PDB file of C-alpha atoms and ligand atoms in Angstrom:
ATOM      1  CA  UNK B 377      13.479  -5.941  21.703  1.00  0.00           C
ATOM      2  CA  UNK B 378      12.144  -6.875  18.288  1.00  0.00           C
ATOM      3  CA  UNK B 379      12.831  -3.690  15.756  1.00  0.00           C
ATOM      4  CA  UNK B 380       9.894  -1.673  15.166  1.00  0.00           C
ATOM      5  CA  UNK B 381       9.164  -0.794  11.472  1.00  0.00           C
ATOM      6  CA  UNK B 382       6.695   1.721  10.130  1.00  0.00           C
ATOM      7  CA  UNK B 383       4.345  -0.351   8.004  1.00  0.00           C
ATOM      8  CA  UNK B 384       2.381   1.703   5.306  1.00  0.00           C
ATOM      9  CA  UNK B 385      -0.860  -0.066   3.922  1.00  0.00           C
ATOM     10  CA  UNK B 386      -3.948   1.178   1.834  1.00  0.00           C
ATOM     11  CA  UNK B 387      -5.432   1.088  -1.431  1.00  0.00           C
ATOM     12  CA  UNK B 388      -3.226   2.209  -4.590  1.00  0.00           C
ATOM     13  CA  UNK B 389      -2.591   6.113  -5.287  1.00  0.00           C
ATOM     14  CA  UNK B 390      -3.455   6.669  -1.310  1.00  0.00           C
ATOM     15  CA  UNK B 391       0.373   8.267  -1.140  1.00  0.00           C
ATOM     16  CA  UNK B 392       2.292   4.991   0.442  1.00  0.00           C
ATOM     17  CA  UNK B 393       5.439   5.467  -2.072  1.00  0.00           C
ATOM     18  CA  UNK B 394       5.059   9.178  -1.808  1.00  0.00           C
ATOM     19  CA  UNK B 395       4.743   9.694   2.069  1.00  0.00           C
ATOM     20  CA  UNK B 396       7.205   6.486   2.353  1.00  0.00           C
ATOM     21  CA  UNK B 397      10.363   8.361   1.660  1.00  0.00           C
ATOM     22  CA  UNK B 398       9.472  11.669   3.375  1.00  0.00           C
ATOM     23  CA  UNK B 399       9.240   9.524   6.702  1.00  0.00           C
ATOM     24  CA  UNK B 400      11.913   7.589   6.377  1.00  0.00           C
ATOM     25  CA  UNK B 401      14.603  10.187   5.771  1.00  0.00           C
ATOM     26  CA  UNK B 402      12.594  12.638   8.432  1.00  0.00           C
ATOM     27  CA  UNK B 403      13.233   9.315  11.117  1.00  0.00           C
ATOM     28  CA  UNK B 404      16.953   8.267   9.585  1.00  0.00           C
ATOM     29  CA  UNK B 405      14.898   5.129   8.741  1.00  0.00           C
ATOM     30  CA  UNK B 406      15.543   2.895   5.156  1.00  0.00           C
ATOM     31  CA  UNK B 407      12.508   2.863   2.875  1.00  0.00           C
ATOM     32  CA  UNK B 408      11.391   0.012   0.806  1.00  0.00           C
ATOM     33  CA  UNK B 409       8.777   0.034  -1.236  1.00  0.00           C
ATOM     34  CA  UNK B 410       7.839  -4.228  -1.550  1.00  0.00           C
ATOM     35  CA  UNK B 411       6.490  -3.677  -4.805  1.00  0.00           C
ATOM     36  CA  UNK B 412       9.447  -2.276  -6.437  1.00  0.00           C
ATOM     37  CA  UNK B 413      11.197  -5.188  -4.129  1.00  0.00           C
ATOM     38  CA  UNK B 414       9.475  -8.083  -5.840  1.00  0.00           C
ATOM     39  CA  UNK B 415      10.092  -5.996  -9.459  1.00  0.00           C
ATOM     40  CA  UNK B 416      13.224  -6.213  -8.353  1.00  0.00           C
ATOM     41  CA  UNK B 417      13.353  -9.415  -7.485  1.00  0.00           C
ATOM     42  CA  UNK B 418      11.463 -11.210  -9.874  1.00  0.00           C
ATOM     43  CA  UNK B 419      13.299  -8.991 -13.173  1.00  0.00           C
ATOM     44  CA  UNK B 420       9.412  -8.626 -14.245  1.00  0.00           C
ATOM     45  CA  UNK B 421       6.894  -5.238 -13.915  1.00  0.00           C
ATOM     46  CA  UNK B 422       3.771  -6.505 -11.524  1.00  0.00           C
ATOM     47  CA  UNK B 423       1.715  -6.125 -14.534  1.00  0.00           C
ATOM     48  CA  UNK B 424       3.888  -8.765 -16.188  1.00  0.00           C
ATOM     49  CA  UNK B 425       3.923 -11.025 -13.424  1.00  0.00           C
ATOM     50  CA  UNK B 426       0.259 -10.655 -13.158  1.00  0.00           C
ATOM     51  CA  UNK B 427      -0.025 -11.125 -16.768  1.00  0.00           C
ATOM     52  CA  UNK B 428       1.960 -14.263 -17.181  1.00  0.00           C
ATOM     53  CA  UNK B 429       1.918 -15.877 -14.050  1.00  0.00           C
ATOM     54  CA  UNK B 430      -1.545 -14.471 -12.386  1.00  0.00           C
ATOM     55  CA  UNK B 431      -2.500 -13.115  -9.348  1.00  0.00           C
ATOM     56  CA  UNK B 432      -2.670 -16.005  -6.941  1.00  0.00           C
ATOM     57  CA  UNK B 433       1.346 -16.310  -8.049  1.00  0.00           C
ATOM     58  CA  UNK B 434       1.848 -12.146  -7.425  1.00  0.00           C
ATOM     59  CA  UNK B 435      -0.031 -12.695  -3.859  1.00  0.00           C
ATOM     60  CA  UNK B 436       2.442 -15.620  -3.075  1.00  0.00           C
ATOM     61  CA  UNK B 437       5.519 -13.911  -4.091  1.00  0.00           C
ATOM     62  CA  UNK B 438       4.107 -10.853  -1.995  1.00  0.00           C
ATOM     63  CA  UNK B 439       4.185 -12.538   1.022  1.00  0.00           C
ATOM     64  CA  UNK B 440       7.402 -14.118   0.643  1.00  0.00           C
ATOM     65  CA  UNK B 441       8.836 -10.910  -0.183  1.00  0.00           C
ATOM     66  CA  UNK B 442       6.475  -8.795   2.880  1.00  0.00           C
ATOM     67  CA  UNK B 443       7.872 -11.317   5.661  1.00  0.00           C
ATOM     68  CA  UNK B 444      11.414 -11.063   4.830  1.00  0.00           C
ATOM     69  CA  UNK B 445      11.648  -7.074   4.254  1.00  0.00           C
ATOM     70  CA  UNK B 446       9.925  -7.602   7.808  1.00  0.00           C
ATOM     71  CA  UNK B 447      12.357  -9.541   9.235  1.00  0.00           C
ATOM     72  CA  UNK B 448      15.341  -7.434   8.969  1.00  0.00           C
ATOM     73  CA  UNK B 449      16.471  -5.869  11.823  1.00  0.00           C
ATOM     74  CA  UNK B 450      17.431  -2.122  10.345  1.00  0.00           C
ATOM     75  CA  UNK B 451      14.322   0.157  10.894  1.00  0.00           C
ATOM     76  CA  UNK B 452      12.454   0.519   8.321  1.00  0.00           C
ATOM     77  CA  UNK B 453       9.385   2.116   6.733  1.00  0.00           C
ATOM     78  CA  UNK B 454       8.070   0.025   4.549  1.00  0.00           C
ATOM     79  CA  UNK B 455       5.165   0.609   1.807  1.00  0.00           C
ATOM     80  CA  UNK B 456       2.989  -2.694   1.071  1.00  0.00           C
ATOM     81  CA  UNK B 457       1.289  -2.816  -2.341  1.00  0.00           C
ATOM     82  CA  UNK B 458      -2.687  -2.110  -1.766  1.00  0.00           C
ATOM     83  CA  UNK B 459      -3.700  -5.972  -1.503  1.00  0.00           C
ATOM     84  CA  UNK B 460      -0.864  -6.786   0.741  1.00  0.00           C
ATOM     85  CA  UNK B 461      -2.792  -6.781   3.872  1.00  0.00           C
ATOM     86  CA  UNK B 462      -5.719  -8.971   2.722  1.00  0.00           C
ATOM     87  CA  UNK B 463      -3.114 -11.670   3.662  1.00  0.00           C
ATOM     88  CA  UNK B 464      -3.666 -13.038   7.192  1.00  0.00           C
ATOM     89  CA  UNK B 465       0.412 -13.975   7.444  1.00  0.00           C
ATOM     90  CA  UNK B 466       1.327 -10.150   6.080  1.00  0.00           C
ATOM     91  CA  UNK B 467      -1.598  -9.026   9.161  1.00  0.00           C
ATOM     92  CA  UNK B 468       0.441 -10.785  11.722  1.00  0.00           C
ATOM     93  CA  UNK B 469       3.939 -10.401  10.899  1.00  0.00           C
ATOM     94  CA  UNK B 470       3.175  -6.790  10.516  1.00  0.00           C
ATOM     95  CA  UNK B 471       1.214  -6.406  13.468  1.00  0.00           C
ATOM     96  CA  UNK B 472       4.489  -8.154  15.293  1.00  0.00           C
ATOM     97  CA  UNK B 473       7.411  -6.537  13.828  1.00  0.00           C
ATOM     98  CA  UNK B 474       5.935  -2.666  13.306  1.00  0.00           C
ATOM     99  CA  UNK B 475       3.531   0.273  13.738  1.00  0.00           C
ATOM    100  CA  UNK B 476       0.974  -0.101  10.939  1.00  0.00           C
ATOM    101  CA  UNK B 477      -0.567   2.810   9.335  1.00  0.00           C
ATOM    102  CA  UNK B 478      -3.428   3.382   7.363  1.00  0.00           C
ATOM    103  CA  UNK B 479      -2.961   5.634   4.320  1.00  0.00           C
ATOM    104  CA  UNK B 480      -6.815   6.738   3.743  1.00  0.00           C
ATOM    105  CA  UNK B 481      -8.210   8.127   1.031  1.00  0.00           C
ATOM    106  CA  UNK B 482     -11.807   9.159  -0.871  1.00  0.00           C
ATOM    107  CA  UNK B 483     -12.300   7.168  -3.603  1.00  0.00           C
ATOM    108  CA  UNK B 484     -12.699  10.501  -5.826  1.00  0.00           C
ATOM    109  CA  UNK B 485      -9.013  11.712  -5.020  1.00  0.00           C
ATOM    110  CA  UNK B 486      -8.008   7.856  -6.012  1.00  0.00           C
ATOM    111  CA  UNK B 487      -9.770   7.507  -9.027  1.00  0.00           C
ATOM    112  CA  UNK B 488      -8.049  11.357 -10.074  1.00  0.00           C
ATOM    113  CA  UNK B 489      -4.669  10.611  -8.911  1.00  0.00           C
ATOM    114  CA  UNK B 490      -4.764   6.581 -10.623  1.00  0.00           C
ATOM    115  CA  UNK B 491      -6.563   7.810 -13.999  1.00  0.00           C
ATOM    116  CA  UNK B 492      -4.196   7.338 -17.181  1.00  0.00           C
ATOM    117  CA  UNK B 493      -1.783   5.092 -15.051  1.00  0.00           C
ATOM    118  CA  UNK B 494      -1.613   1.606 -16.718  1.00  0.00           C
ATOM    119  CA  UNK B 495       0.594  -0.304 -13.824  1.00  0.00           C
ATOM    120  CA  UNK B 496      -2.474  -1.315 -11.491  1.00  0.00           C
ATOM    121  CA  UNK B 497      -3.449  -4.575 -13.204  1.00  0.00           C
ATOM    122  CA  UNK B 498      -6.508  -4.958 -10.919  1.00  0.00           C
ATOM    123  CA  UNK B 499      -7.817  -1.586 -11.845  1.00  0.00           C
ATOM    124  CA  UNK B 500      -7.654  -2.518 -15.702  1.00  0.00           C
ATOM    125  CA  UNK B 501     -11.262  -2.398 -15.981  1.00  0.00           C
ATOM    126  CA  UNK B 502     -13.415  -2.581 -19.389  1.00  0.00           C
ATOM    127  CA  UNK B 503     -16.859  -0.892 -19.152  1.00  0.00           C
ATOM    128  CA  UNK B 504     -19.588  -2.854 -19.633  1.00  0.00           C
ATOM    129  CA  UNK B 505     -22.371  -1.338 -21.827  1.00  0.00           C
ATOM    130  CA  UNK B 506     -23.703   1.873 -21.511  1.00  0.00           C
ATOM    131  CA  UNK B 507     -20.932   2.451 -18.372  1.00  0.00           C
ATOM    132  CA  UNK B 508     -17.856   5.015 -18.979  1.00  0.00           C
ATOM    133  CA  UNK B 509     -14.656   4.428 -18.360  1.00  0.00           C
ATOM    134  CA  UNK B 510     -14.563   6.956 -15.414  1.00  0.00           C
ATOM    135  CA  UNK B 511     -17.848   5.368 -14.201  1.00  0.00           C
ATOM    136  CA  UNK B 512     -16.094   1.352 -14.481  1.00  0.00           C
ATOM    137  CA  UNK B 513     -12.839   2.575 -12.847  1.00  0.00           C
ATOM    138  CA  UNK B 514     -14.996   4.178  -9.797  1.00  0.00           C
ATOM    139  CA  UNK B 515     -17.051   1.317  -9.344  1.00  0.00           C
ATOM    140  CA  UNK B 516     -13.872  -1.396  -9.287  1.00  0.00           C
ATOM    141  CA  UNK B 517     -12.077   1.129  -7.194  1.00  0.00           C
ATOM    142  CA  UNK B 518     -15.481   1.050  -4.565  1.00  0.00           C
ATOM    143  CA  UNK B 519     -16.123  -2.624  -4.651  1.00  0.00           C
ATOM    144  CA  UNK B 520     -12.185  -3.381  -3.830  1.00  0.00           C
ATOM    145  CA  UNK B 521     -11.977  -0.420  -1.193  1.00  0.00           C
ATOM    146  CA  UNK B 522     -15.351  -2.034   0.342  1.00  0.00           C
ATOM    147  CA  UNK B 523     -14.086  -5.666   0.539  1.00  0.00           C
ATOM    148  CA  UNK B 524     -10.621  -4.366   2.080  1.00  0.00           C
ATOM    149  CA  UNK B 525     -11.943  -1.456   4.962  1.00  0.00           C
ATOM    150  CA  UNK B 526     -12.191  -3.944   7.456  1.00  0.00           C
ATOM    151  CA  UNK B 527      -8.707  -4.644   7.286  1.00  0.00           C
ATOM    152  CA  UNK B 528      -7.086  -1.377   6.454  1.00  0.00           C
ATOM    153  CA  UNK B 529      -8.972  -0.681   9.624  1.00  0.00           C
ATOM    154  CA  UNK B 530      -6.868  -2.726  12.040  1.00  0.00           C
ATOM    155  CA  UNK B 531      -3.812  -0.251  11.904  1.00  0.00           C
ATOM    156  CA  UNK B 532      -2.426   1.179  14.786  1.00  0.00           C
ATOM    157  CA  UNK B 533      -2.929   4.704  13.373  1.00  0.00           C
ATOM    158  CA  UNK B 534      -5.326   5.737  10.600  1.00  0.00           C
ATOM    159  CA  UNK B 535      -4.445   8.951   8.798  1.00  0.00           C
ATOM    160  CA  UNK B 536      -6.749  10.740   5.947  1.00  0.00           C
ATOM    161  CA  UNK B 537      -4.530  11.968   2.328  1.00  0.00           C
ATOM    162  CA  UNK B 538      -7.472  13.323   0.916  1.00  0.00           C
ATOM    163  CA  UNK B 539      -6.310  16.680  -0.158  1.00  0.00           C
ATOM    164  CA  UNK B 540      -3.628  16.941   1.496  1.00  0.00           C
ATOM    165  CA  UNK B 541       0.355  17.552   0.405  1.00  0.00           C
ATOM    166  CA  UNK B 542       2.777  15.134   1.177  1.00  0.00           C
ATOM    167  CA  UNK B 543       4.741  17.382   3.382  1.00  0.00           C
ATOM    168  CA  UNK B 544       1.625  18.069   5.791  1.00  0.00           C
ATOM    169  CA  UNK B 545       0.689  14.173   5.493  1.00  0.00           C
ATOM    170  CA  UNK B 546       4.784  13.416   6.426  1.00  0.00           C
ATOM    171  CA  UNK B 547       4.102  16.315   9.703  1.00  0.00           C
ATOM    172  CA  UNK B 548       0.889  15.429  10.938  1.00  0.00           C
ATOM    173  CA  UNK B 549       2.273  11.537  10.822  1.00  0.00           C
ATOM    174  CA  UNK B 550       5.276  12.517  12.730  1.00  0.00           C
ATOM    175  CA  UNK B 551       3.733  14.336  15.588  1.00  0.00           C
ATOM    176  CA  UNK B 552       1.507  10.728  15.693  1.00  0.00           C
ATOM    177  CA  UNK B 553       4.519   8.248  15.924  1.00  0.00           C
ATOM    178  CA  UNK B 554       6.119  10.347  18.178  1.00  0.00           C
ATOM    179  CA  UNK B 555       2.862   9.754  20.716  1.00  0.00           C
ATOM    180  CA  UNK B 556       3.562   5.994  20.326  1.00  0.00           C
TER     181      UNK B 556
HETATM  182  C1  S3P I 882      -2.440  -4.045  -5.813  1.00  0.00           C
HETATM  183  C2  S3P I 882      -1.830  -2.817  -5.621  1.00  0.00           C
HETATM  184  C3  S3P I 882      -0.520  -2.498  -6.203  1.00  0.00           C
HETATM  185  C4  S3P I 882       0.273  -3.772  -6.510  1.00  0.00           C
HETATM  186  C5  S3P I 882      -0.540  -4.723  -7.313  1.00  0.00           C
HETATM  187  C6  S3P I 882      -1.816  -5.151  -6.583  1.00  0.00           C
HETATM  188  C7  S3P I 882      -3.752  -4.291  -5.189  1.00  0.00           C
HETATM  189  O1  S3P I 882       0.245  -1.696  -5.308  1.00  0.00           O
HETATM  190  O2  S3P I 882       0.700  -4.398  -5.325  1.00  0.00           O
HETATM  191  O3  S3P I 882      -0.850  -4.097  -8.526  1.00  0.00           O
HETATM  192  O4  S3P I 882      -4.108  -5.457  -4.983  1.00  0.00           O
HETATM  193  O5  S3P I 882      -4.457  -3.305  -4.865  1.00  0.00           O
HETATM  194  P1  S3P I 882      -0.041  -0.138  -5.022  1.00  0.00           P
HETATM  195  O6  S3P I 882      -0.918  -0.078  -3.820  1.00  0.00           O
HETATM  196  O7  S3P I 882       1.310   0.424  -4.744  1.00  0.00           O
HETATM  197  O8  S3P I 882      -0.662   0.424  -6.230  1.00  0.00           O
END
């Protein structure tokens, strides 16, 4: 039988790198993180990449690097940067090769546990006139959440962060996979 991974997806700051690690060594599972993979990878930050060789080039490299993490055989849990499953090839191979779960969170909790960070490239917003910055950040953060819900929404398992601690997250997620 084909391995089964644990695939964590949702928007940035929803606890993917932080939950990631927790489950893994709770299951004896690797962790890999495919954004630090590509960093890796590539020897550039994704805000260089981004930067110098634009998105459409960060989304390609993505998949590359999403389908072969994937198609290892060693189980493992692996977090996809927020974007990753707008790609219909990411959708399938993950649907295929693991248990996908959603990572949800408000967009308040988000916006606090994102503000100062400078690594999201797609959440470097300017304010247009008479907006804040708190007030541009919120509304990227909505439209982007918005356009990706229907997606995020086709995991196996959908599990709410909002105000929660890692350690509950990592508990109430193991009593779920343990049901599959
Ligand atoms: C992105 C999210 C980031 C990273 C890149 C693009 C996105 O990952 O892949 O900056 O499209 O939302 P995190 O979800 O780990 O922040």
């Amino acid at each position: 039988m084909a391995t089964r991974h644990i695939v964590l997806i949702g928007f940035s700051g929803s606890g993917k790198s932080t939950i990631g690690p927790l489950l893994a060594s709770r299951l004896k599972y690797r962790f890999i993180d495919t954004d630090q993979r590509i960093e890796t990878d590539t020897g550039l930050t994704i805000a260089e990449i981004f930067r110098h060789k634009g998105e459409q080039a960060f989304r390609r490299q993505e998949i590359q690097t999403v389908v072969d993490v994937l198609n290892r055989r060693r189980s493992t849990v692996v977090a996809l940067g927020g974007g990753a499953f707008e790609s219909r090839e990411i959708r399938k191979v993950a649907g295929e090769r693991g248990l996908v779960i959603y990572l949800s969170c408000s967009r308040r909790e988000i916006y606090r546990r994102l503000k100062g960070k400078q690594d999201r490239p797609l959440l470097d917003v300017t304010p247009s006139a008479g907006q804040t910055v708190r007030e541009a950040h919120m509304s990227r953060i909505e439209i982007l959440l918005k356009k990706r819900l229907a997606n995020y929404r086709l995991a196996d398992l959908v599990i709410s962060t909002t105000g929660k601690t890692p350690t509950l997250v990592t508990r109430q997620l193991l009593k779920q996979v343990g049901r599959r």
